[in-house]
Backbone as a printed PyTorch tensor [residue, N CA C, xyz], in Angstrom:
tensor([[[-18.6870,   9.5160, -19.6900],
         [-18.1590,   9.7820, -18.3570],
         [-19.1830,   9.4110, -17.2940]],

        [[-18.7080,   8.9700, -16.1560],
         [-19.5890,   8.6290, -15.0470],
         [-19.8750,   9.8790, -14.2190]],

        [[-20.8830,   9.7710, -13.3270],
         [-21.2420,  10.8780, -12.4440],
         [-20.0360,  11.2440, -11.5670]],

        [[-19.7430,  12.5270, -11.3180],
         [-20.5040,  13.7200, -11.7190],
         [-19.9870,  14.4080, -12.9660]],

        [[-18.8600,  13.9130, -13.5490],
         [-18.2510,  14.6180, -14.6700],
         [-19.0780,  14.5450, -15.9460]],

        [[-20.0860,  13.6600, -15.9740],
         [-20.9240,  13.5720, -17.1580],
         [-21.7000,  14.8620, -17.3990]],

        [[-21.8510,  15.6750, -16.3570],
         [-22.6120,  16.9170, -16.4800],
         [-21.7450,  18.1090, -16.8960]],

        [[-20.4290,  17.9420, -16.8460],
         [-19.5650,  19.0630, -17.2300],
         [-18.5290,  18.6850, -18.2760]],

        [[-18.2120,  17.4090, -18.4010],
         [-17.1930,  16.9610, -19.3570],
         [-17.8060,  15.9230, -20.2860]],

        [[-18.1360,  16.3320, -21.4700],
         [-18.7250,  15.4120, -22.4280],
         [-17.6490,  14.4730, -22.9740]],

        [[-18.0030,  13.1980, -23.2040],
         [-17.0160,  12.2430, -23.7190],
         [-16.5380,  12.6100, -25.1110]],

        [[-15.2730,  12.3480, -25.3690],
         [-14.6930,  12.6210, -26.6740],
         [-14.1580,  11.3060, -27.2370]],

        [[-14.9040,  10.6400, -28.0740],
         [-14.5050,   9.3170, -28.5670],
         [-13.3780,   9.4020, -29.5870]],

        [[-12.1690,   9.6400, -29.1240],
         [-11.0200,   9.6630, -30.0160],
         [ -9.8400,   9.0050, -29.3090]],

        [[ -8.7890,   8.6760, -30.0550],
         [ -7.6500,   7.9730, -29.4460],
         [ -7.0230,   8.7110, -28.2750]],

        [[ -6.9920,  10.0480, -28.3400],
         [ -6.3790,  10.8100, -27.2550],
         [ -7.1530,  10.6360, -25.9600]],

        [[ -8.4790,  10.5480, -26.0400],
         [ -9.3060,  10.3560, -24.8470],
         [ -9.0160,   8.9990, -24.2000]],

        [[ -8.7550,   7.9910, -25.0240],
         [ -8.4280,   6.6620, -24.5000],
         [ -7.1070,   6.7130, -23.7310]],

        [[ -6.1660,   7.5020, -24.2140],
         [ -4.8980,   7.6450, -23.5000],
         [ -5.1000,   8.3100, -22.1500]],

        [[ -6.0430,   9.2490, -22.0630],
         [ -6.3530,   9.8660, -20.7760],
         [ -6.8510,   8.8220, -19.7850]],

        [[ -7.6780,   7.8960, -20.2820],
         [ -8.1810,   6.8370, -19.4120],
         [ -7.0460,   5.9370, -18.9400]],

        [[ -6.1210,   5.6270, -19.8330],
         [ -4.9810,   4.8000, -19.4490],
         [ -4.1670,   5.4810, -18.3530]],

        [[ -3.9060,   6.7640, -18.5320],
         [ -3.1420,   7.5080, -17.5320],
         [ -3.8890,   7.5450, -16.2040]],

        [[ -5.2100,   7.8010, -16.2760],
         [ -6.0140,   7.8610, -15.0590],
         [ -6.0310,   6.5510, -14.3010]],

        [[ -6.0110,   5.4350, -15.0300],
         [ -6.0310,   4.1240, -14.3900],
         [ -4.6640,   3.7300, -13.8390]],

        [[ -3.6160,   3.9970, -14.6150],
         [ -2.2940,   3.4730, -14.2700],
         [ -1.4740,   4.3970, -13.3760]],

        [[ -1.9210,   5.6580, -13.2050],
         [ -1.1200,   6.5700, -12.3850],
         [ -0.9610,   6.0710, -10.9500]],

        [[ -1.9630,   5.3340, -10.4510],
         [ -1.8890,   4.8250,  -9.0770],
         [ -0.7430,   3.8330,  -8.9090]],

        [[ -0.4330,   3.0850,  -9.9760],
         [  0.5850,   2.0340,  -9.8850],
         [  1.9920,   2.6050,  -9.7410]],

        [[  2.2080,   3.8690, -10.1170],
         [  3.5380,   4.4530,  -9.9090],
         [  3.5410,   5.5530,  -8.8520]],

        [[  2.4100,   6.1730,  -8.5860],
         [  2.3680,   7.1850,  -7.5270],
         [  2.5320,   6.5310,  -6.1530]],

        [[  1.8880,   5.3680,  -5.9510],
         [  1.9590,   4.6950,  -4.6550],
         [  3.3790,   4.2840,  -4.2680]],

        [[  4.1440,   3.6000,  -5.1420],
         [  5.5210,   3.2650,  -4.7360],
         [  6.4060,   4.4930,  -4.5410]],

        [[  6.1680,   5.5490,  -5.3220],
         [  6.9410,   6.7780,  -5.1250],
         [  6.6560,   7.3610,  -3.7450]],

        [[  5.3650,   7.4140,  -3.3810],
         [  4.9880,   7.9250,  -2.0590],
         [  5.5450,   7.0430,  -0.9470]],

        [[  5.5730,   5.7310,  -1.1750],
         [  6.1370,   4.8190,  -0.1730],
         [  7.6230,   5.0840,   0.0210]],

        [[  8.3400,   5.3140,  -1.0890],
         [  9.7600,   5.6350,  -0.9880],
         [ 10.0040,   6.9400,  -0.2510]],

        [[  9.1760,   7.9540,  -0.5470],
         [  9.2940,   9.2380,   0.1500],
         [  9.0040,   9.0640,   1.6390]],

        [[  7.9960,   8.2340,   1.9540],
         [  7.6480,   7.9870,   3.3570],
         [  8.8090,   7.3350,   4.1040]],

        [[  9.5220,   6.4190,   3.4420],
         [ 10.6770,   5.7680,   4.0750],
         [ 11.7550,   6.8000,   4.3910]],

        [[ 12.0310,   7.6790,   3.4160],
         [ 13.0550,   8.7110,   3.6220],
         [ 12.6470,   9.6600,   4.7480]],

        [[ 11.3770,  10.0880,   4.7380],
         [ 10.8950,  10.9900,   5.7890],
         [ 10.9300,  10.3240,   7.1590]],

        [[ 10.6330,   9.0250,   7.1870],
         [ 10.6630,   8.2980,   8.4560],
         [ 12.0860,   8.2040,   9.0010]],

        [[ 13.0520,   7.9910,   8.1110],
         [ 14.4530,   7.9540,   8.5350],
         [ 14.9080,   9.3110,   9.0620]],

        [[ 14.2900,  10.3690,   8.5260],
         [ 14.6220,  11.7220,   8.9780],
         [ 13.7770,  12.1570,  10.1720]],

        [[ 12.9360,  11.2280,  10.6710],
         [ 12.0650,  11.4970,  11.8300],
         [ 11.0800,  12.6440,  11.5940]],

        [[ 10.5950,  12.7480,  10.3550],
         [  9.6020,  13.7890,  10.0450],
         [  8.3930,  13.1840,   9.3310]],

        [[  8.1440,  11.8950,   9.5530],
         [  6.9840,  11.2560,   8.9200],
         [  5.8470,  11.0640,   9.9110]],

        [[  6.1080,  10.3810,  11.0310],
         [  5.1260,  10.1690,  12.1110],
         [  3.8590,   9.5010,  11.5900]],

        [[  3.9560,   8.2260,  11.2950],
         [  2.8260,   7.4660,  10.7560],
         [  1.5950,   7.5700,  11.6530]],

        [[  0.4730,   7.9590,  11.0490],
         [ -0.7890,   8.0640,  11.7680],
         [ -1.0020,   9.3670,  12.5040]],

        [[ -0.0110,  10.2540,  12.4670],
         [ -0.1110,  11.5180,  13.2020],
         [ -0.5160,  12.6370,  12.2460]],

        [[ -1.6910,  13.2190,  12.5020],
         [ -2.2110,  14.2760,  11.6280],
         [ -1.6980,  15.6440,  12.0760]],

        [[ -0.4090,  15.8420,  11.9040],
         [  0.2040,  17.1430,  12.1440],
         [  0.8890,  17.5700,  10.8530]],

        [[  0.5820,  18.7920,  10.4160],
         [  1.0280,  19.2040,   9.0930],
         [  2.4730,  19.6960,   9.0580]],

        [[  3.1880,  19.5290,  10.1420],
         [  4.6360,  19.7020,  10.1030],
         [  5.3310,  18.3500,   9.9600]],

        [[  4.5340,  17.2980,   9.7410],
         [  5.0330,  15.9470,   9.5000],
         [  4.5940,  15.4910,   8.1020]],

        [[  5.2050,  14.4220,   7.6210],
         [  4.9380,  13.9950,   6.2490],
         [  3.6980,  13.1490,   6.0600]],

        [[  3.2140,  12.5070,   7.1360],
         [  2.1010,  11.5590,   6.9990],
         [  0.8540,  12.1580,   6.3580]],

        [[  0.3710,  13.3480,   6.7880],
         [ -0.8590,  13.8820,   6.1770],
         [ -0.7250,  14.1100,   4.6780]],

        [[  0.4260,  14.6040,   4.2270],
         [  0.6130,  14.9130,   2.8110],
         [  0.6670,  13.6390,   1.9690]],

        [[  1.3920,  12.6390,   2.4490],
         [  1.4600,  11.3650,   1.7310],
         [  0.0780,  10.7300,   1.6590]],

        [[ -0.6610,  10.7790,   2.7570],
         [ -2.0010,  10.1960,   2.8000],
         [ -2.9450,  10.9020,   1.8380]],

        [[ -2.8930,  12.2210,   1.7850],
         [ -3.7600,  12.9870,   0.8860],
         [ -3.4380,  12.6770,  -0.5730]],

        [[ -2.1530,  12.6120,  -0.9100],
         [ -1.7540,  12.3140,  -2.2920],
         [ -2.2330,  10.9280,  -2.7070]],

        [[ -2.0240,   9.9210,  -1.8490],
         [ -2.4480,   8.5600,  -2.1780],
         [ -3.9630,   8.4760,  -2.2760]],

        [[ -4.6760,   9.1740,  -1.4030],
         [ -6.1390,   9.1600,  -1.4420],
         [ -6.6600,   9.7500,  -2.7470]],

        [[ -6.0870,  10.8690,  -3.1810],
         [ -6.4880,  11.4730,  -4.4590],
         [ -6.1860,  10.5250,  -5.6100]],

        [[ -5.0100,   9.9030,  -5.5810],
         [ -4.6260,   8.9610,  -6.6330],
         [ -5.5770,   7.7710,  -6.6870]],

        [[ -5.9230,   7.2180,  -5.5370],
         [ -6.8570,   6.0950,  -5.4830],
         [ -8.2340,   6.4900,  -5.9960]],

        [[ -8.6960,   7.6720,  -5.6100],
         [-10.0140,   8.1390,  -6.0330],
         [-10.0730,   8.3030,  -7.5440]],

        [[ -9.0240,   8.8800,  -8.1340],
         [ -8.9790,   9.0400,  -9.5880],
         [ -8.9640,   7.6870, -10.2890]],

        [[ -8.1400,   6.7640,  -9.7850],
         [ -8.0620,   5.4360, -10.3980],
         [ -9.4040,   4.7170, -10.3280]],

        [[-10.0710,   4.7930,  -9.1850],
         [-11.3890,   4.1770,  -9.0420],
         [-12.4000,   4.8100,  -9.9810]],

        [[-12.3500,   6.1310, -10.1020],
         [-13.3090,   6.8190, -10.9660],
         [-13.1350,   6.3900, -12.4200]],

        [[-11.9020,   6.3850, -12.9110],
         [-11.6630,   5.9920, -14.2960],
         [-11.9830,   4.5180, -14.5170]],

        [[-11.7530,   3.6920, -13.5040],
         [-12.0800,   2.2780, -13.6300],
         [-13.5860,   2.0680, -13.7080]],

        [[-14.3340,   2.8080, -12.8930],
         [-15.7970,   2.7190, -12.9410],
         [-16.3170,   3.2120, -14.2870]],

        [[-15.7350,   4.3020, -14.7830],
         [-16.1360,   4.8260, -16.0900],
         [-15.8390,   3.8200, -17.1940]],

        [[-14.6640,   3.1880, -17.1180],
         [-14.3070,   2.1620, -18.0980],
         [-15.2920,   1.0000, -18.0500]],

        [[-15.6340,   0.5620, -16.8410],
         [-16.5750,  -0.5490, -16.7020],
         [-17.9530,  -0.1850, -17.2420]],

        [[-18.4090,   1.0320, -16.9770],
         [-19.7400,   1.4360, -17.4340],
         [-19.8440,   1.4410, -18.9510]],

        [[-18.7130,   1.6270, -19.6390],
         [-18.7150,   1.6230, -21.0990],
         [-18.4300,   0.2470, -21.6900]],

        [[-17.8700,  -0.6560, -20.8910],
         [-17.4700,  -1.9710, -21.4060],
         [-18.1790,  -3.1190, -20.7060]],

        [[-19.2290,  -2.8450, -19.9250],
         [-19.8490,  -3.8930, -19.1180],
         [-20.4750,  -4.9990, -19.9550]],

        [[-20.9830,  -4.6870, -21.1350],
         [-21.5850,  -5.7260, -21.9790],
         [-20.5220,  -6.6910, -22.4870]],

        [[-19.3730,  -6.1490, -22.9130],
         [-18.2920,  -7.0040, -23.4090],
         [-17.6630,  -7.8350, -22.2900]],

        [[-17.6470,  -7.2840, -21.0750],
         [-17.0070,  -7.9670, -19.9470],
         [-17.9580,  -8.8480, -19.1460]],

        [[-19.2260,  -8.8420, -19.4840],
         [-20.2440,  -9.5490, -18.7020],
         [-19.9190, -11.0200, -18.4500]],

        [[-19.3960, -11.7910, -19.4250],
         [-19.1010, -13.2110, -19.1590],
         [-18.0930, -13.4410, -18.0350]],

        [[-17.2880, -12.4280, -17.7210],
         [-16.2320, -12.5860, -16.7170],
         [-16.6500, -12.1070, -15.3280]],

        [[-17.9090, -11.7250, -15.1520],
         [-18.4130, -11.2120, -13.8700],
         [-17.4960, -10.1150, -13.3090]],

        [[-17.2720,  -9.0670, -14.0610],
         [-16.2860,  -8.0610, -13.6300],
         [-16.7050,  -7.2670, -12.4040]],

        [[-18.0040,  -7.0440, -12.2200],
         [-18.4390,  -6.2030, -11.1100],
         [-18.0910,  -6.8310,  -9.7650]],

        [[-18.3720,  -8.1220,  -9.6240],
         [-18.0590,  -8.8080,  -8.3660],
         [-16.5550,  -8.8240,  -8.1110]],

        [[-15.7740,  -9.0890,  -9.1600],
         [-14.3130,  -9.0960,  -9.0200],
         [-13.8020,  -7.7020,  -8.6780]],

        [[-14.3720,  -6.7050,  -9.3330],
         [-13.9710,  -5.3220,  -9.0810],
         [-14.2100,  -4.9420,  -7.6220]],

        [[-15.4000,  -5.2590,  -7.1190],
         [-15.7630,  -4.8710,  -5.7560],
         [-14.8540,  -5.5450,  -4.7290]],

        [[-14.6280,  -6.8530,  -4.8790],
         [-13.8220,  -7.5680,  -3.8850],
         [-12.3620,  -7.1210,  -3.8970]],

        [[-11.7870,  -6.9420,  -5.0860],
         [-10.3840,  -6.5370,  -5.1690],
         [-10.1880,  -5.1180,  -4.6520]],

        [[-11.0870,  -4.2140,  -5.0530],
         [-10.9270,  -2.8210,  -4.6370],
         [-11.1870,  -2.6480,  -3.1450]],

        [[-12.1140,  -3.4200,  -2.6100],
         [-12.3200,  -3.3860,  -1.1650],
         [-11.0740,  -3.8800,  -0.4440]],

        [[-10.4750,  -4.9240,  -0.9850],
         [ -9.2830,  -5.5020,  -0.3630],
         [ -8.1180,  -4.5120,  -0.3740]],

        [[ -7.9330,  -3.8250,  -1.5050],
         [ -6.7880,  -2.9250,  -1.6500],
         [ -7.0460,  -1.5680,  -1.0080]],

        [[ -8.1780,  -0.9490,  -1.3670],
         [ -8.4260,   0.4300,  -0.9670],
         [ -9.0820,   0.5410,   0.4030]],

        [[ -9.9740,  -0.3950,   0.7300],
         [-10.6830,  -0.3080,   2.0020],
         [ -9.7140,  -0.3950,   3.1790]],

        [[ -8.7000,  -1.2590,   3.0610],
         [ -7.7190,  -1.4030,   4.1370],
         [ -6.9810,  -0.0790,   4.3630]],

        [[ -6.6220,   0.5880,   3.2650],
         [ -5.9170,   1.8710,   3.3870],
         [ -6.8140,   2.9220,   4.0270]],

        [[ -8.0380,   3.0460,   3.5270],
         [ -8.9500,   4.0590,   4.0660],
         [ -9.3470,   3.7470,   5.5090]],

        [[ -9.3900,   2.4650,   5.8450],
         [ -9.6580,   2.0870,   7.2290],
         [ -8.5340,   2.5740,   8.1410]],

        [[ -7.2910,   2.4420,   7.6660],
         [ -6.1450,   2.9220,   8.4340],
         [ -6.1970,   4.4380,   8.6100]],

        [[ -6.5700,   5.1440,   7.5360],
         [ -6.6940,   6.6040,   7.6160],
         [ -7.7880,   6.9900,   8.6060]],

        [[ -8.9080,   6.2600,   8.5680],
         [-10.0130,   6.5380,   9.4910],
         [ -9.5800,   6.3330,  10.9340]],

        [[ -8.8530,   5.2570,  11.1910],
         [ -8.3730,   4.9900,  12.5460],
         [ -7.4410,   6.1010,  13.0310]],

        [[ -6.5800,   6.5640,  12.1330],
         [ -5.6730,   7.6520,  12.5010],
         [ -6.4510,   8.9240,  12.8080]],

        [[ -7.4950,   9.1870,  12.0060],
         [ -8.3310,  10.3540,  12.2500],
         [ -9.0670,  10.2720,  13.5750]],

        [[ -9.5800,   9.0820,  13.8940],
         [-10.2850,   8.8940,  15.1700],
         [ -9.3400,   9.0580,  16.3550]],

        [[ -8.1070,   8.5730,  16.1840],
         [ -7.1220,   8.7350,  17.2590],
         [ -6.7500,  10.2010,  17.4350]],

        [[ -6.5960,  10.9100,  16.3080],
         [ -6.2480,  12.3280,  16.3800],
         [ -7.3700,  13.1550,  16.9980]],

        [[ -8.6290,  12.7290,  16.7590],
         [ -9.7840,  13.4540,  17.2980],
         [-10.0800,  13.0900,  18.7440]],

        [[ -9.3590,  12.1070,  19.2820],
         [ -9.5670,  11.7080,  20.6660],
         [-10.6580,  10.6850,  20.8590]],

        [[-11.2260,  10.1780,  19.7480],
         [-12.2620,   9.1430,  19.8630],
         [-11.6360,   7.8340,  20.3280]],

        [[-10.4780,   7.5010,  19.7510],
         [ -9.7120,   6.3440,  20.2230],
         [ -8.7210,   6.8360,  21.2750]],

        [[ -8.8540,   6.3690,  22.4710],
         [ -7.9490,   6.7890,  23.5410],
         [ -7.8320,   5.6670,  24.5770]],

        [[ -6.7410,   5.6630,  25.2810],
         [ -6.5610,   4.6520,  26.3180],
         [ -6.8910,   5.2370,  27.6900]],

        [[ -7.1600,   4.3620,  28.6240],
         [ -7.5150,   4.7650,  29.9890],
         [ -6.2640,   4.7880,  30.8500]],

        [[ -6.0070,   5.9260,  31.4540],
         [ -4.8280,   6.0640,  32.2950],
         [ -5.0130,   5.3110,  33.6140]],

        [[ -3.9190,   4.8600,  34.1820],
         [ -3.9860,   4.1630,  35.4660],
         [ -2.9090,   4.7070,  36.4030]],

        [[ -3.0560,   4.4030,  37.6580],
         [ -2.1490,   4.8980,  38.6990],
         [ -1.1950,   3.7790,  39.0920]],

        [[  0.0920,   3.9760,  38.8390],
         [  1.0830,   2.9420,  39.1420],
         [  1.2220,   2.6980,  40.6420]],

        [[  0.8130,   3.6640,  41.4680],
         [  0.8850,   3.4770,  42.9140],
         [ -0.2150,   2.5450,  43.4110]],

        [[ -1.3040,   2.4780,  42.6620],
         [ -2.4150,   1.5970,  43.0290],
         [ -2.2800,   0.2470,  42.3380]],

        [[ -1.8730,   0.2800,  41.0740],
         [ -1.7660,  -0.9360,  40.2760],
         [ -0.3050,  -1.1470,  39.9030]],

        [[  0.3080,  -2.2000,  40.4350],
         [  1.7350,  -2.4410,  40.1910],
         [  1.9970,  -2.8350,  38.7410]],

        [[  0.9440,  -3.2770,  38.0340],
         [  1.0990,  -3.6700,  36.6370],
         [  0.8640,  -2.4960,  35.6820]],

        [[  0.6440,  -1.3200,  36.2320],
         [  0.3540,  -0.1510,  35.4040],
         [  1.6220,   0.3320,  34.7040]],

        [[  1.4920,   0.5980,  33.4110],
         [  2.5920,   1.1690,  32.6300],
         [  2.1060,   2.4250,  31.9080]],

        [[  1.3670,   3.2570,  32.6070],
         [  0.8620,   4.4940,  32.0220],
         [ -0.5820,   4.4050,  31.5900]],

        [[ -1.0180,   3.2100,  31.1720],
         [ -2.4130,   3.0060,  30.7760],
         [ -2.8340,   1.6080,  31.1950]],

        [[ -4.1290,   1.3460,  31.1550],
         [ -4.6370,   0.0420,  31.5910],
         [ -4.1450,  -1.0850,  30.7100]],

        [[ -3.8400,  -0.7950,  29.4560],
         [ -3.3590,  -1.8350,  28.5430],
         [ -1.8400,  -1.8880,  28.4670]],

        [[ -1.1900,  -0.8140,  28.8950],
         [  0.2580,  -0.7530,  28.7780],
         [  0.7310,  -0.2650,  27.4280]],

        [[ -0.2170,   0.1060,  26.5400],
         [  0.1180,   0.5840,  25.2020],
         [ -0.1990,   2.0690,  25.0740]],

        [[  0.4770,   2.7170,  24.1420],
         [  0.1270,   4.0930,  23.7910],
         [ -1.0870,   4.0710,  22.8610]],

        [[ -1.6620,   5.2510,  22.6060],
         [ -2.8050,   5.3370,  21.6890],
         [ -2.4120,   4.8430,  20.3030]],

        [[ -1.2120,   5.2030,  19.8450],
         [ -0.7430,   4.7720,  18.5290],
         [ -0.6160,   3.2520,  18.4670]],

        [[ -0.0740,   2.6440,  19.5150],
         [  0.0600,   1.1860,  19.5460],
         [ -1.3030,   0.5060,  19.5790]],

        [[ -2.2360,   1.0690,  20.3420],
         [ -3.5800,   0.4940,  20.3910],
         [ -4.2820,   0.6220,  19.0420]],

        [[ -4.0500,   1.7290,  18.3400],
         [ -4.6380,   1.9200,  17.0120],
         [ -4.1250,   0.8580,  16.0430]],

        [[ -2.8130,   0.6350,  16.0580],
         [ -2.2190,  -0.3790,  15.1810],
         [ -2.7370,  -1.7670,  15.5320]],

        [[ -2.8480,  -2.0580,  16.8250],
         [ -3.3610,  -3.3530,  17.2710],
         [ -4.7960,  -3.5620,  16.7990]],

        [[ -5.6330,  -2.5300,  16.9310],
         [ -7.0250,  -2.6230,  16.4920],
         [ -7.1140,  -2.8110,  14.9840]],

        [[ -6.2790,  -2.0980,  14.2320],
         [ -6.2490,  -2.2480,  12.7750],
         [ -5.9050,  -3.6810,  12.3850]],

        [[ -4.8870,  -4.2470,  13.0250],
         [ -4.4570,  -5.6050,  12.6910],
         [ -5.5300,  -6.6390,  13.0260]],

        [[ -6.2260,  -6.4400,  14.1480],
         [ -7.3120,  -7.3560,  14.5130],
         [ -8.4270,  -7.2850,  13.4770]],

        [[ -8.8040,  -6.0640,  13.0790],
         [ -9.8580,  -5.8920,  12.0740],
         [ -9.4600,  -6.5200,  10.7440]],

        [[ -8.1970,  -6.3450,  10.3430],
         [ -7.7310,  -6.9180,   9.0770],
         [ -7.8040,  -8.4380,   9.1140]],

        [[ -7.4090,  -9.0470,  10.2330],
         [ -7.4770, -10.5110,  10.3590],
         [ -8.9120, -11.0120,  10.2170]],

        [[ -9.8530, -10.3160,  10.8490],
         [-11.2660, -10.7060,  10.7500],
         [-11.7720, -10.4920,   9.3310]],

        [[-11.4340,  -9.3520,   8.7360],
         [-11.9100,  -9.0350,   7.3840],
         [-11.3430,  -9.9940,   6.3510]],

        [[-10.0810, -10.3990,   6.5120],
         [ -9.4750, -11.3110,   5.5470],
         [-10.1770, -12.6650,   5.5240]],

        [[-10.7320, -13.0800,   6.6420],
         [-11.4800, -14.3400,   6.6770],
         [-12.6750, -14.2660,   5.7370]],

        [[-13.4140, -13.1700,   5.8090],
         [-14.5870, -13.0140,   4.9450],
         [-14.1800, -12.7630,   3.4900]],

        [[-13.0830, -12.0350,   3.2860],
         [-12.5950, -11.8250,   1.9220],
         [-12.1870, -13.1490,   1.2770]],

        [[-11.5590, -14.0240,   2.0530],
         [-11.1240, -15.3120,   1.5020],
         [-12.3120, -16.1600,   1.0720]],

        [[-13.4010, -16.1060,   1.8370],
         [-14.6140, -16.8330,   1.4550],
         [-15.1910, -16.2530,   0.1670]],

        [[-15.2580, -14.9230,   0.0910],
         [-15.7970, -14.2690,  -1.1070],
         [-14.9520, -14.5880,  -2.3330]],

        [[-13.6290, -14.5700,  -2.1890],
         [-12.7440, -14.8410,  -3.3230],
         [-12.8660, -16.2830,  -3.7940]],

        [[-13.1460, -17.1970,  -2.8730],
         [-13.2960, -18.6010,  -3.2480],
         [-14.4290, -18.7800,  -4.2530]],

        [[-15.4930, -18.0140,  -4.0900],
         [-16.6470, -18.1490,  -4.9860],
         [-16.5300, -17.2440,  -6.2050]],

        [[-16.0570, -16.0340,  -6.0210],
         [-16.0210, -15.0730,  -7.1260],
         [-14.9170, -15.4120,  -8.1270]],

        [[-13.7670, -15.8540,  -7.6320],
         [-12.6570, -16.2310,  -8.5080],
         [-12.5720, -17.7570,  -8.6030]],

        [[-13.6670, -18.3470,  -8.9850],
         [-13.7430, -19.8070,  -9.0610],
         [-12.8810, -20.3480, -10.2050]],

        [[-12.3710, -21.5580, -10.0150],
         [-11.5630, -22.2020, -11.0370],
         [-12.4150, -22.9450, -12.0610]],

        [[-13.6880, -23.1580, -11.7570],
         [-14.5390, -24.0070, -12.5960],
         [-14.6890, -23.5190, -14.0380]],

        [[-14.9180, -22.2150, -14.2840],
         [-15.0560, -21.7760, -15.6820],
         [-13.8210, -22.0470, -16.5250]],

        [[-12.6340, -22.0750, -15.8970],
         [-11.4100, -22.3400, -16.6360],
         [-11.2080, -23.8400, -16.8330]],

        [[-11.6800, -24.6310, -15.8810],
         [-11.5180, -26.0810, -15.9770],
         [-12.3950, -26.6780, -17.0680]],

        [[-13.6260, -26.1660, -17.2100],
         [-14.5300, -26.7270, -18.2180],
         [-14.4200, -26.0390, -19.5750]],

        [[-13.4820, -25.0940, -19.7040],
         [-13.2450, -24.4650, -21.0000],
         [-14.1900, -23.3400, -21.3530]],

        [[-15.0030, -22.8970, -20.4020],
         [-15.9720, -21.8340, -20.6900],
         [-15.2800, -20.5520, -21.1140]],

        [[-14.1950, -20.2000, -20.4210],
         [-13.5250, -18.9340, -20.6910],
         [-12.4390, -19.0340, -21.7570]],

        [[-12.0300, -20.2520, -22.1000],
         [-10.8820, -20.4090, -22.9950],
         [-11.1120, -19.7510, -24.3440]],

        [[-12.2110, -20.1050, -24.9940],
         [-12.5030, -19.5450, -26.3130],
         [-12.7710, -18.0490, -26.2420]],

        [[-13.4520, -17.6270, -25.1620],
         [-13.7500, -16.2000, -25.0080],
         [-12.4630, -15.4000, -24.8710]],

        [[-11.5480, -15.8980, -24.0310],
         [-10.2930, -15.1880, -23.7940],
         [ -9.4670, -15.1040, -25.0720]],

        [[ -9.3950, -16.2050, -25.8170],
         [ -8.6080, -16.2150, -27.0470],
         [ -9.1570, -15.2400, -28.0750]],

        [[-10.4810, -15.2590, -28.2570],
         [-11.0850, -14.3600, -29.2470],
         [-10.9700, -12.9040, -28.8190]],

        [[-11.1750, -12.6330, -27.5190],
         [-11.0760, -11.2600, -27.0300],
         [ -9.6350, -10.7600, -27.1020]],

        [[ -8.6670, -11.6400, -26.8720],
         [ -7.2660, -11.2280, -26.9360],
         [ -6.9030, -10.7630, -28.3380]],

        [[ -7.3680, -11.5020, -29.3270],
         [ -7.1040, -11.1170, -30.7150],
         [ -7.7650,  -9.7810, -31.0350]],

        [[ -9.0130,  -9.6100, -30.5740],
         [ -9.7210,  -8.3530, -30.8120],
         [ -9.0090,  -7.1810, -30.1510]],

        [[ -8.5480,  -7.3810, -28.9130],
         [ -7.8710,  -6.3050, -28.1830],
         [ -6.5610,  -5.9200, -28.8590]],

        [[ -5.7860,  -6.9200, -29.2870],
         [ -4.5160,  -6.6400, -29.9620],
         [ -4.7470,  -5.8490, -31.2410]],

        [[ -5.7270,  -6.2840, -32.0330],
         [ -6.0360,  -5.5790, -33.2780],
         [ -6.5020,  -4.1530, -33.0070]],

        [[ -7.3360,  -3.9980, -31.9640],
         [ -7.8600,  -2.6690, -31.6390],
         [ -6.7560,  -1.7580, -31.1250]],

        [[ -5.8520,  -2.2940, -30.3140],
         [ -4.7410,  -1.4870, -29.8090],
         [ -3.8310,  -1.0250, -30.9400]],

        [[ -3.5790,  -1.9140, -31.8810],
         [ -2.7640,  -1.5360, -33.0350],
         [ -3.4330,  -0.4310, -33.8380]],

        [[ -4.7480,  -0.5560, -33.9900],
         [ -5.5010,   0.4630, -34.7270],
         [ -5.4590,   1.8060, -34.0050]],

        [[ -5.6250,   1.7720, -32.6710],
         [ -5.6000,   3.0060, -31.8830],
         [ -4.2240,   3.6600, -31.9440]],

        [[ -3.1560,   2.8560, -31.8300],
         [ -1.8010,   3.3990, -31.8850],
         [ -1.5310,   4.0690, -33.2280]],

        [[ -1.9940,   3.4370, -34.3010],
         [ -1.8050,   4.0100, -35.6310],
         [ -2.5650,   5.3230, -35.7750]],

        [[ -3.8130,   5.3530, -35.2920],
         [ -4.6150,   6.5690, -35.3740],
         [ -4.0060,   7.6860, -34.5370]],

        [[ -3.5350,   7.3310, -33.3440],
         [ -2.9430,   8.3300, -32.4470],
         [ -1.6770,   8.9220, -33.0590]],

        [[ -0.8420,   8.0520, -33.6300],
         [  0.4020,   8.5150, -34.2380],
         [  0.1280,   9.3840, -35.4600]],

        [[ -0.8830,   9.0010, -36.2350],
         [ -1.2170,   9.7610, -37.4390],
         [ -1.8120,  11.1200, -37.0990]],

        [[ -2.6340,  11.1540, -36.0450],
         [ -3.3730,  12.3690, -35.7060],
         [ -2.5250,  13.3810, -34.9600]],

        [[ -1.6540,  12.9070, -34.0420],
         [ -0.9880,  13.8300, -33.1230],
         [  0.5210,  13.9370, -33.3190]],

        [[  1.0840,  13.1740, -34.2520],
         [  2.5340,  13.2590, -34.4490],
         [  2.8640,  13.4590, -35.9250]]])
């Protein structure tokens, strides 16, 4: 186990423990779409209020659930990598892991941070006087705080995607596949994984059923 659970939960090298890792990794893939569906229903009922941290609305609860799910998935993925890094070393998994997880999770947490800053009053618009300024629509920009938050998020994402695209060009290079470097490795590892999965399934069925 990775920090901090290594100090309270000792690893149990048995088939059942491997299933726990699978659940910990894959739970995010079904919790997120379920939460998205619930958010759509709540939004149609006008009780979601995206970005609004009021606990009589659905946004805080959906955000907390997704954050916990993401944290668990990341933790189990890091633990899996720490135990399999030697076998995965030819594929440069750490660089791929960092770029993909930043792309997926960082954008979400950035949105949560922006919502928190808006709720705390750190992000705010400047009010203007329509009698003095004929172009005034309540604020100097003409947008609400929520609209300005969304605009700022989109600008940041556009800038960040430029740097992510450069990083992905180098980290997910086509060259190892073109020269056959990964071909033999992938084929041999695939056979090993299939055999190991069959062995684990047999052991799990024999032990627990």
